[in-house]
Short mmCIF file of C-alpha atoms and ligand atoms in Angstrom, two decimals:
data_model
loop_
_atom_site.label_atom_id
_atom_site.label_comp_id
_atom_site.label_asym_id
_atom_site.label_seq_id
_atom_site.Cartn_x
_atom_site.Cartn_y
_atom_site.Cartn_z
CA MET A 1 131.53 215.54 -208.29
CA GLN A 2 133.88 212.98 -209.80
CA TYR A 3 137.91 212.06 -209.33
CA VAL A 4 139.73 209.68 -212.02
CA SER A 5 142.83 208.43 -211.94
CA THR A 6 145.99 210.23 -213.73
CA ARG A 7 146.85 206.72 -215.27
CA GLY A 8 143.14 206.32 -216.46
CA GLN A 9 142.00 203.26 -215.48
CA ALA A 10 141.14 202.99 -212.43
CA PRO A 11 137.39 203.62 -211.56
CA ALA A 12 136.02 207.45 -211.15
CA LEU A 13 135.48 207.78 -207.34
CA SER A 14 133.09 209.86 -205.57
CA PHE A 15 134.93 212.62 -203.11
CA GLU A 16 134.75 210.57 -200.23
CA ASP A 17 135.64 207.40 -201.42
CA ALA A 18 138.93 208.72 -203.50
CA MET A 19 139.91 210.52 -199.98
CA LEU A 20 139.06 206.99 -198.26
CA THR A 21 141.61 205.23 -201.07
CA GLY A 22 144.25 207.64 -201.08
CA LEU A 23 146.73 205.99 -204.19
CA ALA A 24 144.46 204.57 -207.37
CA ARG A 25 144.70 200.91 -207.69
CA ASP A 26 146.25 201.54 -210.63
CA GLY A 27 148.89 203.63 -209.47
CA GLY A 28 148.22 207.04 -210.34
CA LEU A 29 146.64 210.30 -208.45
CA TYR A 30 143.17 211.40 -208.04
CA VAL A 31 141.76 214.83 -209.58
CA PRO A 32 138.78 216.22 -210.26
CA ARG A 33 137.41 215.20 -213.67
CA ALA A 34 136.46 219.19 -213.70
CA VAL A 35 137.47 221.84 -211.92
CA PRO A 36 134.65 223.59 -210.28
CA GLN A 37 134.91 227.79 -211.64
CA MET A 38 134.43 230.49 -209.23
CA ALA A 39 133.48 233.98 -211.38
CA PRO A 40 135.05 237.27 -210.19
CA ASP A 41 131.96 237.91 -207.50
CA ASP A 42 131.80 235.07 -205.86
CA ILE A 43 135.74 235.84 -205.63
CA ALA A 44 135.30 239.26 -204.69
CA ALA A 45 132.61 238.39 -201.75
CA LEU A 46 135.37 236.52 -199.84
CA ALA A 47 136.77 239.68 -199.28
CA GLY A 48 136.17 240.16 -195.26
CA LEU A 49 135.18 236.19 -194.52
CA SER A 50 137.20 234.18 -191.91
CA TYR A 51 138.82 231.66 -192.96
CA GLU A 52 136.68 229.33 -192.12
CA GLU A 53 133.62 230.91 -193.91
CA ALA A 54 135.86 231.23 -196.68
CA ALA A 55 137.36 227.69 -196.88
CA PHE A 56 133.64 226.15 -197.20
CA ARG A 57 132.79 228.75 -199.96
CA VAL A 58 135.87 227.53 -201.82
CA MET A 59 136.03 223.72 -201.06
CA ARG A 60 132.46 223.02 -201.02
CA PRO A 61 131.98 222.28 -205.04
CA PHE A 62 134.68 220.04 -204.63
CA ILE A 63 132.92 217.95 -201.92
CA GLY A 64 130.13 216.63 -203.86
CA ASP A 65 127.26 215.02 -201.90
CA SER A 66 129.75 213.15 -199.51
CA PHE A 67 128.91 215.67 -196.83
CA ALA A 68 126.07 217.49 -195.91
CA ASP A 69 126.54 221.38 -195.76
CA ALA A 70 126.04 222.11 -191.72
CA GLU A 71 128.15 219.05 -191.39
CA PHE A 72 131.01 220.21 -193.77
CA ALA A 73 131.22 223.70 -192.20
CA ALA A 74 131.10 221.76 -188.98
CA ILE A 75 134.33 219.73 -189.36
CA ILE A 76 136.01 223.08 -191.25
CA GLU A 77 135.39 224.91 -187.41
CA ARG A 78 137.49 221.94 -185.88
CA ALA A 79 139.76 221.45 -187.73
CA TYR A 80 141.14 225.37 -187.41
CA ALA A 81 139.67 225.61 -183.83
CA GLY A 82 143.25 224.45 -182.61
CA PHE A 83 145.48 227.01 -184.71
CA ALA A 84 147.15 229.99 -182.98
CA HIS A 85 146.17 232.36 -185.13
CA SER A 86 142.88 234.14 -185.60
CA VAL A 87 143.28 234.94 -189.14
CA ARG A 88 144.54 231.23 -189.68
CA ALA A 89 147.27 232.20 -192.09
CA PRO A 90 148.13 235.87 -191.82
CA LEU A 91 149.93 237.82 -194.62
CA VAL A 92 153.10 240.48 -193.31
CA GLN A 93 154.84 242.39 -195.77
CA LEU A 94 159.13 241.63 -196.79
CA GLY A 95 159.86 244.67 -199.13
CA ALA A 96 158.15 246.43 -201.86
CA ASN A 97 155.73 244.33 -203.85
CA HIS A 98 156.81 241.21 -201.81
CA PHE A 99 154.56 239.22 -198.48
CA LEU A 100 154.90 236.23 -196.27
CA LEU A 101 152.27 233.67 -195.85
CA GLU A 102 152.61 232.84 -192.86
CA LEU A 103 151.42 229.48 -192.50
CA PHE A 104 153.01 227.68 -189.30
CA HIS A 105 150.27 228.15 -186.82
CA GLY A 106 149.04 225.50 -186.40
CA PRO A 107 149.31 222.73 -183.71
CA THR A 108 152.93 221.14 -185.61
CA LEU A 109 154.44 224.32 -186.55
CA ALA A 110 153.96 223.45 -190.45
CA PHE A 111 151.85 224.34 -193.05
CA LYS A 112 150.64 220.59 -193.52
CA ASP A 113 148.41 220.73 -190.13
CA PHE A 114 145.99 223.20 -192.82
CA ALA A 115 145.18 219.43 -194.52
CA MET A 116 146.32 216.91 -191.56
CA GLN A 117 143.35 218.76 -189.39
CA LEU A 118 141.01 219.01 -191.94
CA ILE A 119 141.00 215.25 -193.02
CA GLY A 120 141.59 214.43 -189.40
CA GLN A 121 138.00 215.13 -189.19
CA LEU A 122 136.97 214.69 -192.63
CA PHE A 123 137.72 210.78 -191.68
CA GLN A 124 136.55 210.32 -188.57
CA ALA A 125 133.18 211.67 -189.74
CA ALA A 126 133.42 209.15 -192.72
CA LEU A 127 134.43 206.42 -190.81
CA ALA A 128 131.81 206.39 -187.85
CA ARG A 129 129.11 206.89 -190.91
CA ARG A 130 130.77 203.53 -192.51
CA GLY A 131 131.34 201.75 -188.99
CA ARG A 132 134.38 201.20 -190.59
CA ARG A 133 138.48 200.84 -189.70
CA VAL A 134 141.45 201.91 -190.86
CA THR A 135 145.09 201.60 -191.17
CA ILE A 136 147.17 205.08 -191.81
CA VAL A 137 150.71 204.03 -193.02
CA GLY A 138 152.47 207.90 -194.38
CA ALA A 139 155.77 207.99 -195.55
CA THR A 140 157.36 212.32 -193.92
CA SER A 141 160.33 213.81 -194.54
CA GLY A 142 159.33 215.14 -191.08
CA ASP A 143 156.70 217.82 -191.31
CA THR A 144 153.17 215.34 -192.51
CA GLY A 145 154.27 212.94 -190.12
CA SER A 146 153.93 214.68 -186.66
CA ALA A 147 150.63 216.63 -188.45
CA ALA A 148 149.49 213.95 -189.08
CA ILE A 149 149.99 212.34 -185.82
CA GLU A 150 148.48 215.42 -184.48
CA ALA A 151 145.33 214.69 -186.12
CA PHE A 152 144.46 211.38 -186.21
CA ARG A 153 145.77 210.48 -182.46
CA GLY A 154 143.67 208.43 -180.11
CA LEU A 155 140.64 207.92 -182.78
CA ASP A 156 139.41 204.34 -182.46
CA ASN A 157 139.01 203.90 -185.56
CA VAL A 158 142.42 204.56 -186.83
CA ASP A 159 145.82 203.03 -186.14
CA VAL A 160 148.44 205.46 -187.71
CA PHE A 161 151.99 204.38 -188.99
CA ILE A 162 154.67 207.03 -189.93
CA LEU A 163 157.55 206.09 -191.96
CA PHE A 164 160.44 208.58 -191.23
CA PRO A 165 163.93 208.72 -192.99
CA GLU A 166 166.38 207.37 -189.77
CA GLY A 167 168.76 210.44 -188.74
CA ARG A 168 167.47 212.99 -191.15
CA VAL A 169 164.32 214.92 -189.74
CA SER A 170 165.69 217.46 -187.39
CA GLU A 171 164.99 216.61 -183.67
CA VAL A 172 162.08 218.87 -182.61
CA GLN A 173 160.56 217.31 -185.95
CA ARG A 174 161.25 213.48 -184.45
CA ARG A 175 160.34 214.48 -181.06
CA GLN A 176 156.72 215.66 -182.52
CA MET A 177 156.23 212.05 -183.78
CA THR A 178 157.96 209.85 -181.23
CA THR A 179 156.46 211.78 -177.66
CA PRO A 180 152.33 211.01 -178.56
CA THR A 181 151.59 208.91 -176.22
CA GLU A 182 148.80 207.54 -177.79
CA ALA A 183 148.65 203.83 -178.21
CA ASN A 184 147.47 204.18 -182.11
CA VAL A 185 150.45 206.10 -183.17
CA HIS A 186 153.43 204.09 -184.18
CA ALA A 187 156.46 206.80 -185.39
CA LEU A 188 158.92 203.71 -187.61
CA ALA A 189 162.70 205.00 -188.36
CA LEU A 190 162.68 203.59 -191.32
CA ALA A 191 166.89 202.71 -192.90
CA GLY A 192 166.58 204.86 -195.83
CA ASP A 193 165.99 208.42 -197.18
CA PHE A 194 163.02 209.70 -197.46
CA ASP A 195 162.00 208.73 -201.33
CA ASP A 196 162.73 204.92 -199.63
CA CYS A 197 159.90 205.89 -197.42
CA GLN A 198 157.48 207.15 -199.93
CA ALA A 199 158.34 204.06 -202.38
CA ARG A 200 158.00 201.29 -199.90
CA LEU A 201 154.83 203.29 -198.93
CA LYS A 202 153.46 203.03 -202.75
CA ASP A 203 154.86 199.20 -202.51
CA MET A 204 152.45 198.70 -199.53
CA PHE A 205 149.12 200.48 -201.60
CA ASN A 206 150.07 198.03 -204.50
CA ASP A 207 150.26 194.86 -202.39
CA PHE A 208 146.38 194.68 -202.43
CA ALA A 209 146.22 191.45 -200.72
CA PHE A 210 147.86 193.65 -198.04
CA ARG A 211 146.17 196.91 -198.52
CA ASP A 212 142.53 195.00 -198.61
CA GLU A 213 143.84 192.85 -195.21
CA VAL A 214 144.11 195.99 -193.37
CA GLY A 215 142.13 198.88 -194.91
CA LEU A 216 145.51 201.21 -195.52
CA ALA A 217 144.77 204.51 -196.16
CA GLY A 218 146.73 206.77 -197.73
CA VAL A 219 147.00 210.29 -195.98
CA ASN A 220 150.46 211.85 -197.92
CA SER A 221 149.80 214.99 -200.14
CA ILE A 222 149.27 212.22 -203.11
CA ASN A 223 145.36 212.18 -201.28
CA TRP A 224 143.86 214.72 -203.09
CA ALA A 225 141.45 216.39 -199.92
CA ARG A 226 144.58 217.48 -198.79
CA VAL A 227 145.89 219.29 -202.26
CA LEU A 228 142.12 220.75 -201.82
CA ALA A 229 142.39 221.64 -198.31
CA GLN A 230 145.45 223.99 -199.45
CA VAL A 231 143.59 225.89 -201.99
CA VAL A 232 142.06 227.16 -199.34
CA TYR A 233 145.04 230.04 -198.35
CA TYR A 234 145.91 230.96 -202.05
CA PHE A 235 142.70 232.55 -201.97
CA THR A 236 142.30 234.29 -198.78
CA ALA A 237 146.11 236.18 -199.38
CA ALA A 238 145.49 236.99 -202.67
CA VAL A 239 142.12 238.38 -202.19
CA SER A 240 143.75 240.69 -199.44
CA LEU A 241 145.80 241.64 -201.45
CA GLY A 242 143.15 242.95 -204.21
CA ALA A 243 142.06 239.97 -206.27
CA PRO A 244 140.05 239.10 -208.43
CA GLN A 245 140.86 243.12 -209.69
CA ARG A 246 144.53 242.61 -208.94
CA ALA A 247 146.67 239.98 -209.47
CA VAL A 248 149.14 238.20 -207.44
CA ASN A 249 152.34 235.77 -208.02
CA PHE A 250 153.00 232.69 -205.41
CA THR A 251 156.26 231.44 -204.56
CA VAL A 252 156.57 228.03 -202.75
CA PRO A 253 159.18 225.78 -201.38
CA THR A 254 158.23 222.87 -202.64
CA GLY A 255 159.10 219.66 -202.37
CA ASN A 256 156.39 216.88 -203.21
CA PHE A 257 154.52 219.56 -205.20
CA GLY A 258 151.31 218.85 -202.91
CA ASP A 259 151.44 222.69 -201.76
CA ILE A 260 151.98 223.76 -205.55
CA TYR A 261 149.71 222.15 -207.22
CA ALA A 262 146.88 223.35 -204.85
CA GLY A 263 148.19 227.08 -205.88
CA THR A 264 147.94 225.72 -209.54
CA ILE A 265 143.97 224.71 -209.27
CA ALA A 266 143.26 227.95 -207.53
CA ARG A 267 144.53 229.66 -210.94
CA ARG A 268 142.43 226.52 -212.57
CA MET A 269 139.33 227.39 -210.35
CA GLY A 270 139.65 231.58 -211.67
CA LEU A 271 141.54 232.89 -209.27
CA PRO A 272 144.01 236.08 -211.24
CA ILE A 273 147.51 233.91 -210.51
CA ASP A 274 150.21 234.63 -213.66
CA ARG A 275 152.88 233.38 -212.53
CA LEU A 276 153.61 230.32 -209.71
CA VAL A 277 157.06 229.85 -208.75
CA ILE A 278 158.57 226.71 -208.11
CA ALA A 279 161.87 227.10 -204.81
CA THR A 280 163.37 224.13 -204.67
CA ASN A 281 167.01 223.65 -202.86
CA GLN A 282 169.76 221.45 -203.94
CA ASN A 283 167.92 219.01 -204.81
CA ASP A 284 166.40 220.65 -207.23
CA ILE A 285 164.76 217.67 -210.16
CA LEU A 286 161.85 220.14 -210.42
CA HIS A 287 164.04 223.15 -211.55
CA ARG A 288 165.93 220.89 -213.58
CA ALA A 289 163.53 219.54 -215.43
CA LEU A 290 161.75 222.26 -216.69
CA ALA A 291 165.07 223.90 -217.87
CA SER A 292 165.84 220.94 -219.70
CA GLY A 293 163.01 218.94 -220.24
CA VAL A 294 164.20 215.77 -218.62
CA TYR A 295 163.01 214.50 -215.25
CA GLU A 296 166.32 212.40 -213.50
CA THR A 297 166.61 211.15 -210.97
CA ARG A 298 169.79 211.81 -208.35
CA GLY A 299 170.79 211.03 -205.34
CA VAL A 300 169.34 212.94 -202.42
CA THR A 301 171.76 215.22 -200.21
CA PRO A 302 170.93 216.02 -196.93
CA SER A 303 170.17 219.94 -196.30
CA ILE A 304 168.69 222.54 -193.70
CA SER A 305 165.49 222.47 -195.08
CA PRO A 306 164.78 218.39 -195.65
CA SER A 307 161.05 218.48 -196.11
CA MET A 308 162.17 219.44 -199.74
CA ASP A 309 164.90 216.95 -199.68
CA ILE A 310 163.27 214.65 -202.68
CA GLN A 311 164.05 213.40 -205.62
CA VAL A 312 160.79 211.44 -206.73
CA SER A 313 157.96 214.35 -206.78
CA SER A 314 155.49 212.42 -206.71
CA ASN A 315 152.30 215.13 -207.03
CA PHE A 316 154.16 216.49 -210.33
CA GLU A 317 152.11 213.18 -211.95
CA ARG A 318 148.88 215.24 -211.46
CA ALA A 319 151.03 218.33 -213.46
CA LEU A 320 151.97 216.02 -216.32
CA PHE A 321 149.01 214.75 -216.80
CA ASP A 322 147.39 218.58 -217.45
CA ALA A 323 150.08 218.65 -219.67
CA TYR A 324 149.02 215.71 -221.63
CA GLY A 325 145.68 216.71 -221.71
CA ARG A 326 144.59 214.38 -219.38
CA ASP A 327 146.02 211.32 -221.51
CA GLY A 328 146.00 208.61 -218.14
CA ALA A 329 148.16 206.13 -220.87
CA ALA A 330 150.45 208.97 -221.61
CA VAL A 331 151.71 209.81 -217.86
CA ALA A 332 151.22 205.47 -216.94
CA GLN A 333 154.01 205.38 -220.19
CA LEU A 334 156.11 207.91 -218.03
CA MET A 335 155.51 207.05 -214.84
CA ASP A 336 156.99 203.14 -215.98
CA GLU A 337 160.12 204.86 -217.90
CA LEU A 338 160.80 206.89 -214.11
CA ARG A 339 160.60 203.42 -212.08
CA ASP A 340 163.05 201.42 -214.94
CA SER A 341 165.51 204.03 -215.45
CA GLY A 342 165.46 206.86 -213.33
CA ARG A 343 164.48 209.23 -215.90
CA PHE A 344 161.55 210.18 -218.18
CA ALA A 345 161.50 213.26 -221.44
CA ILE A 346 158.48 215.28 -221.09
CA SER A 347 157.54 216.48 -224.30
CA GLN A 348 158.05 219.56 -226.36
CA GLY A 349 154.07 220.43 -225.93
CA ALA A 350 153.96 219.31 -222.80
CA LEU A 351 156.96 221.39 -221.30
CA GLU A 352 155.55 224.50 -223.06
CA TYR A 353 151.94 223.92 -221.12
CA LEU A 354 154.63 223.42 -218.04
CA ARG A 355 156.91 226.98 -218.51
CA GLU A 356 153.64 228.68 -219.41
CA LEU A 357 152.47 228.09 -215.94
CA TYR A 358 155.30 227.69 -213.70
CA ALA A 359 158.58 229.47 -212.91
CA THR A 360 161.75 227.82 -211.09
CA GLY A 361 164.25 228.27 -209.15
CA ARG A 362 166.30 226.87 -206.77
CA ALA A 363 168.71 227.59 -203.71
CA SER A 364 172.20 226.41 -202.26
CA GLU A 365 172.82 226.29 -198.61
CA ASP A 366 174.45 229.49 -198.69
CA GLU A 367 172.22 231.08 -200.21
CA THR A 368 169.50 229.83 -197.49
CA ARG A 369 171.85 230.79 -194.56
CA ALA A 370 172.21 233.87 -196.11
CA THR A 371 168.74 234.76 -196.51
CA ILE A 372 167.25 233.92 -193.17
CA ARG A 373 169.98 236.37 -192.12
CA ALA A 374 169.11 239.15 -194.38
CA THR A 375 165.44 238.78 -193.95
CA HIS A 376 165.95 239.04 -190.03
CA ALA A 377 168.07 242.34 -190.29
CA ALA A 378 165.82 244.39 -192.56
CA THR A 379 162.38 242.84 -191.20
CA GLY A 380 163.38 241.39 -187.79
CA GLU A 381 161.06 238.27 -189.58
CA THR A 382 162.71 234.59 -188.77
CA LEU A 383 162.22 232.46 -191.21
CA CYS A 384 162.80 228.77 -190.97
CA PRO A 385 164.99 227.40 -193.67
CA HIS A 386 161.54 226.02 -195.85
CA SER A 387 160.91 229.60 -196.08
CA ALA A 388 163.98 230.85 -196.85
CA VAL A 389 164.91 229.25 -200.06
CA ALA A 390 161.47 230.99 -200.99
CA VAL A 391 162.38 233.65 -200.33
CA LYS A 392 165.58 233.40 -202.51
CA VAL A 393 163.88 232.59 -205.59
CA ALA A 394 160.82 235.11 -204.57
CA GLN A 395 163.30 237.71 -204.86
CA GLU A 396 164.27 236.90 -207.97
CA ASN A 397 161.13 236.57 -209.76
CA LEU A 398 159.52 240.38 -208.07
CA GLY A 399 158.29 243.13 -210.96
CA ALA A 400 154.92 244.95 -210.25
CA THR A 401 152.66 242.02 -209.65
CA PRO A 402 153.05 241.54 -205.56
CA MET A 403 154.41 238.62 -205.08
CA ILE A 404 153.28 236.50 -202.19
CA THR A 405 156.06 233.91 -200.77
CA LEU A 406 154.41 230.87 -198.58
CA ALA A 407 156.53 230.75 -194.71
CA THR A 408 155.83 227.05 -194.80
CA ALA A 409 157.29 226.05 -191.65
CA HIS A 410 158.18 227.77 -187.92
CA PRO A 411 161.80 228.67 -187.64
CA ALA A 412 161.36 226.59 -184.03
CA LYS A 413 161.05 223.18 -185.69
CA PHE A 414 164.72 223.73 -186.85
CA PRO A 415 166.40 225.91 -184.47
CA ASP A 416 170.11 224.84 -185.03
CA ALA A 417 170.42 226.22 -189.34
CA VAL A 418 168.23 228.82 -188.04
CA GLU A 419 170.58 229.83 -185.25
CA ALA A 420 173.62 229.15 -187.45
CA ALA A 421 172.34 231.79 -189.72
CA THR A 422 170.89 234.75 -187.04
CA GLY A 423 173.19 233.53 -184.39
CA ALA A 424 169.44 233.57 -182.04
CA ARG A 425 167.73 230.13 -180.55
CA PRO A 426 164.22 230.54 -182.03
CA PRO A 427 162.14 229.44 -178.82
CA LEU A 428 159.10 226.51 -179.37
CA PRO A 429 155.37 228.07 -178.46
CA ALA A 430 155.05 228.12 -174.83
CA HIS A 431 152.23 225.03 -175.63
CA MET A 432 155.55 222.79 -176.74
CA ALA A 433 158.38 224.40 -174.44
CA ASP A 434 158.32 220.55 -172.70
CA LEU A 435 159.19 218.72 -175.89
CA PHE A 436 162.58 218.06 -174.96
CA ALA A 437 161.18 216.48 -171.47
CA ARG A 438 159.27 214.04 -172.91
CA PRO A 439 160.23 210.60 -173.55
CA GLU A 440 160.39 209.23 -177.06
CA ARG A 441 158.67 205.85 -178.63
CA MET A 442 159.67 204.70 -181.74
CA THR A 443 160.74 201.58 -183.05
CA PRO A 444 164.04 201.06 -186.28
CA VAL A 445 162.46 199.32 -189.03
CA ALA A 446 164.79 197.72 -192.46
CA ASN A 447 164.01 199.22 -195.46
CA ASP A 448 162.01 195.68 -197.00
CA LEU A 449 157.89 195.98 -197.42
CA GLY A 450 157.55 192.47 -196.49
CA ALA A 451 158.96 193.62 -192.76
CA LEU A 452 156.61 196.51 -192.80
CA GLU A 453 154.15 194.69 -193.38
CA THR A 454 154.88 192.49 -190.22
CA LEU A 455 155.21 194.74 -188.27
CA ILE A 456 151.60 196.90 -189.41
CA ARG A 457 149.93 193.26 -188.58
CA GLU A 458 151.53 192.57 -185.64
CA ARG A 459 150.45 196.59 -184.07
CA ARG A 460 147.51 197.32 -185.65
CA ARG A 461 144.44 196.87 -183.29
CA SER A 462 141.83 195.33 -185.02
C1 PLP B 1 156.31 219.85 -197.03
C2 PLP B 1 157.33 220.57 -197.09
C3 PLP B 1 157.25 221.16 -198.18
C4 PLP B 1 157.28 220.93 -199.47
O1 PLP B 1 155.85 220.83 -199.49
P1 PLP B 1 154.93 219.76 -201.27
O2 PLP B 1 153.47 220.70 -200.70
O3 PLP B 1 155.76 218.64 -200.57
O4 PLP B 1 156.00 220.89 -202.77
C5 PLP B 1 157.72 222.72 -198.09
N1 PLP B 1 158.12 223.04 -196.00
C6 PLP B 1 157.84 222.58 -195.65
C7 PLP B 1 158.00 223.25 -194.29
C8 PLP B 1 157.57 221.48 -196.17
O5 PLP B 1 157.32 220.49 -194.23
#
């Protein structure tokens, strides 16, 4: 099993090397050279398995010989042991033919835990075997950072630095990043927005001297292993509703395109998904791009669904690679255009490919609040604002095929927005009830590559 870069110039790598590398050295993202197939009988056989057993069967073909079967199975067991729900990703019904996939029962209350808990275990196993240390640097719009800190805190061979946009994450999100006491975790409040955090992270990866000096590793959704972990719940949800005999649709609240790209992989493996619906908030670059054929960045407008406040949607590059017939040179040219002019036009052929695969929709702030309120009144289910964006867009796409909407965070992570919509403040689960009493620890940092690199050099334990 080999992984190739979307820009065609970096060396092909094994699963383990692609995971430890993160961003390819040509600036591209790693994707499998060929997507393994699951036959209808293999999909049907997932019915009734535990989440962990299904995860093993879905992910195993992507791992190659990087991990032995027994080791990989044990890693999966450990990864999901800390979830608060025994089925890990339960489905609840919202309406006729409309189902909600609750992905927020992990330790930091967002779907990021599915991937981060797994790669925490995978990194630990791979680094111990190699006797290596790494410096993990991540950019977060809120949920990736807390999930990464939770997954890597206290590990001997890892230092973790998380860049978050100062003042643009919810208080619960911030406190989840700033209250862990382990010496190997560092929350950095960057003076800028999430796209700035992501851009500085990419700059660090492209500074090869620094990258090699500190053993830089990335756990953002550019990391293939994270995408892979997310493929699993598309299978378990679809099989619960009758796949492979019956096709399903998914609506996914989308920011960096990692989650919905995992759905794209599930479909290419053979899962009968008719439509993947991209739901965006008012930062709707993906909705505009598929409607107009022009991918054009505008400023980020802060919203009540901050984890989707983004203009440069990194994993969209993976979809473009497929849409351009896996032509790395063509993708590299588009990304150069984007860097230089803030926009690029999608070719007619690529646009047709993307429109065949994805529908899109957006929700305004008022529509998001109205959806939280209406869903609560109709079903008793309290949605977080991200999930509400998706429910609103899903409702515009309901039909004969069952729709599964992904609920990506627990409402208690965004209590102000939820209370404003429903009048009731969603309580934190018992295991983090004292979050507001714990002391915080964070370092303000300028939106400047040199300043960041100096800080990381000083703080990391060598
Ligand atoms: C990260 C996140 C998203 C967006 O997911 P992508 O994979 O970046 O598209 C949506 N909702 C929540 C709650 C998130 O944390």
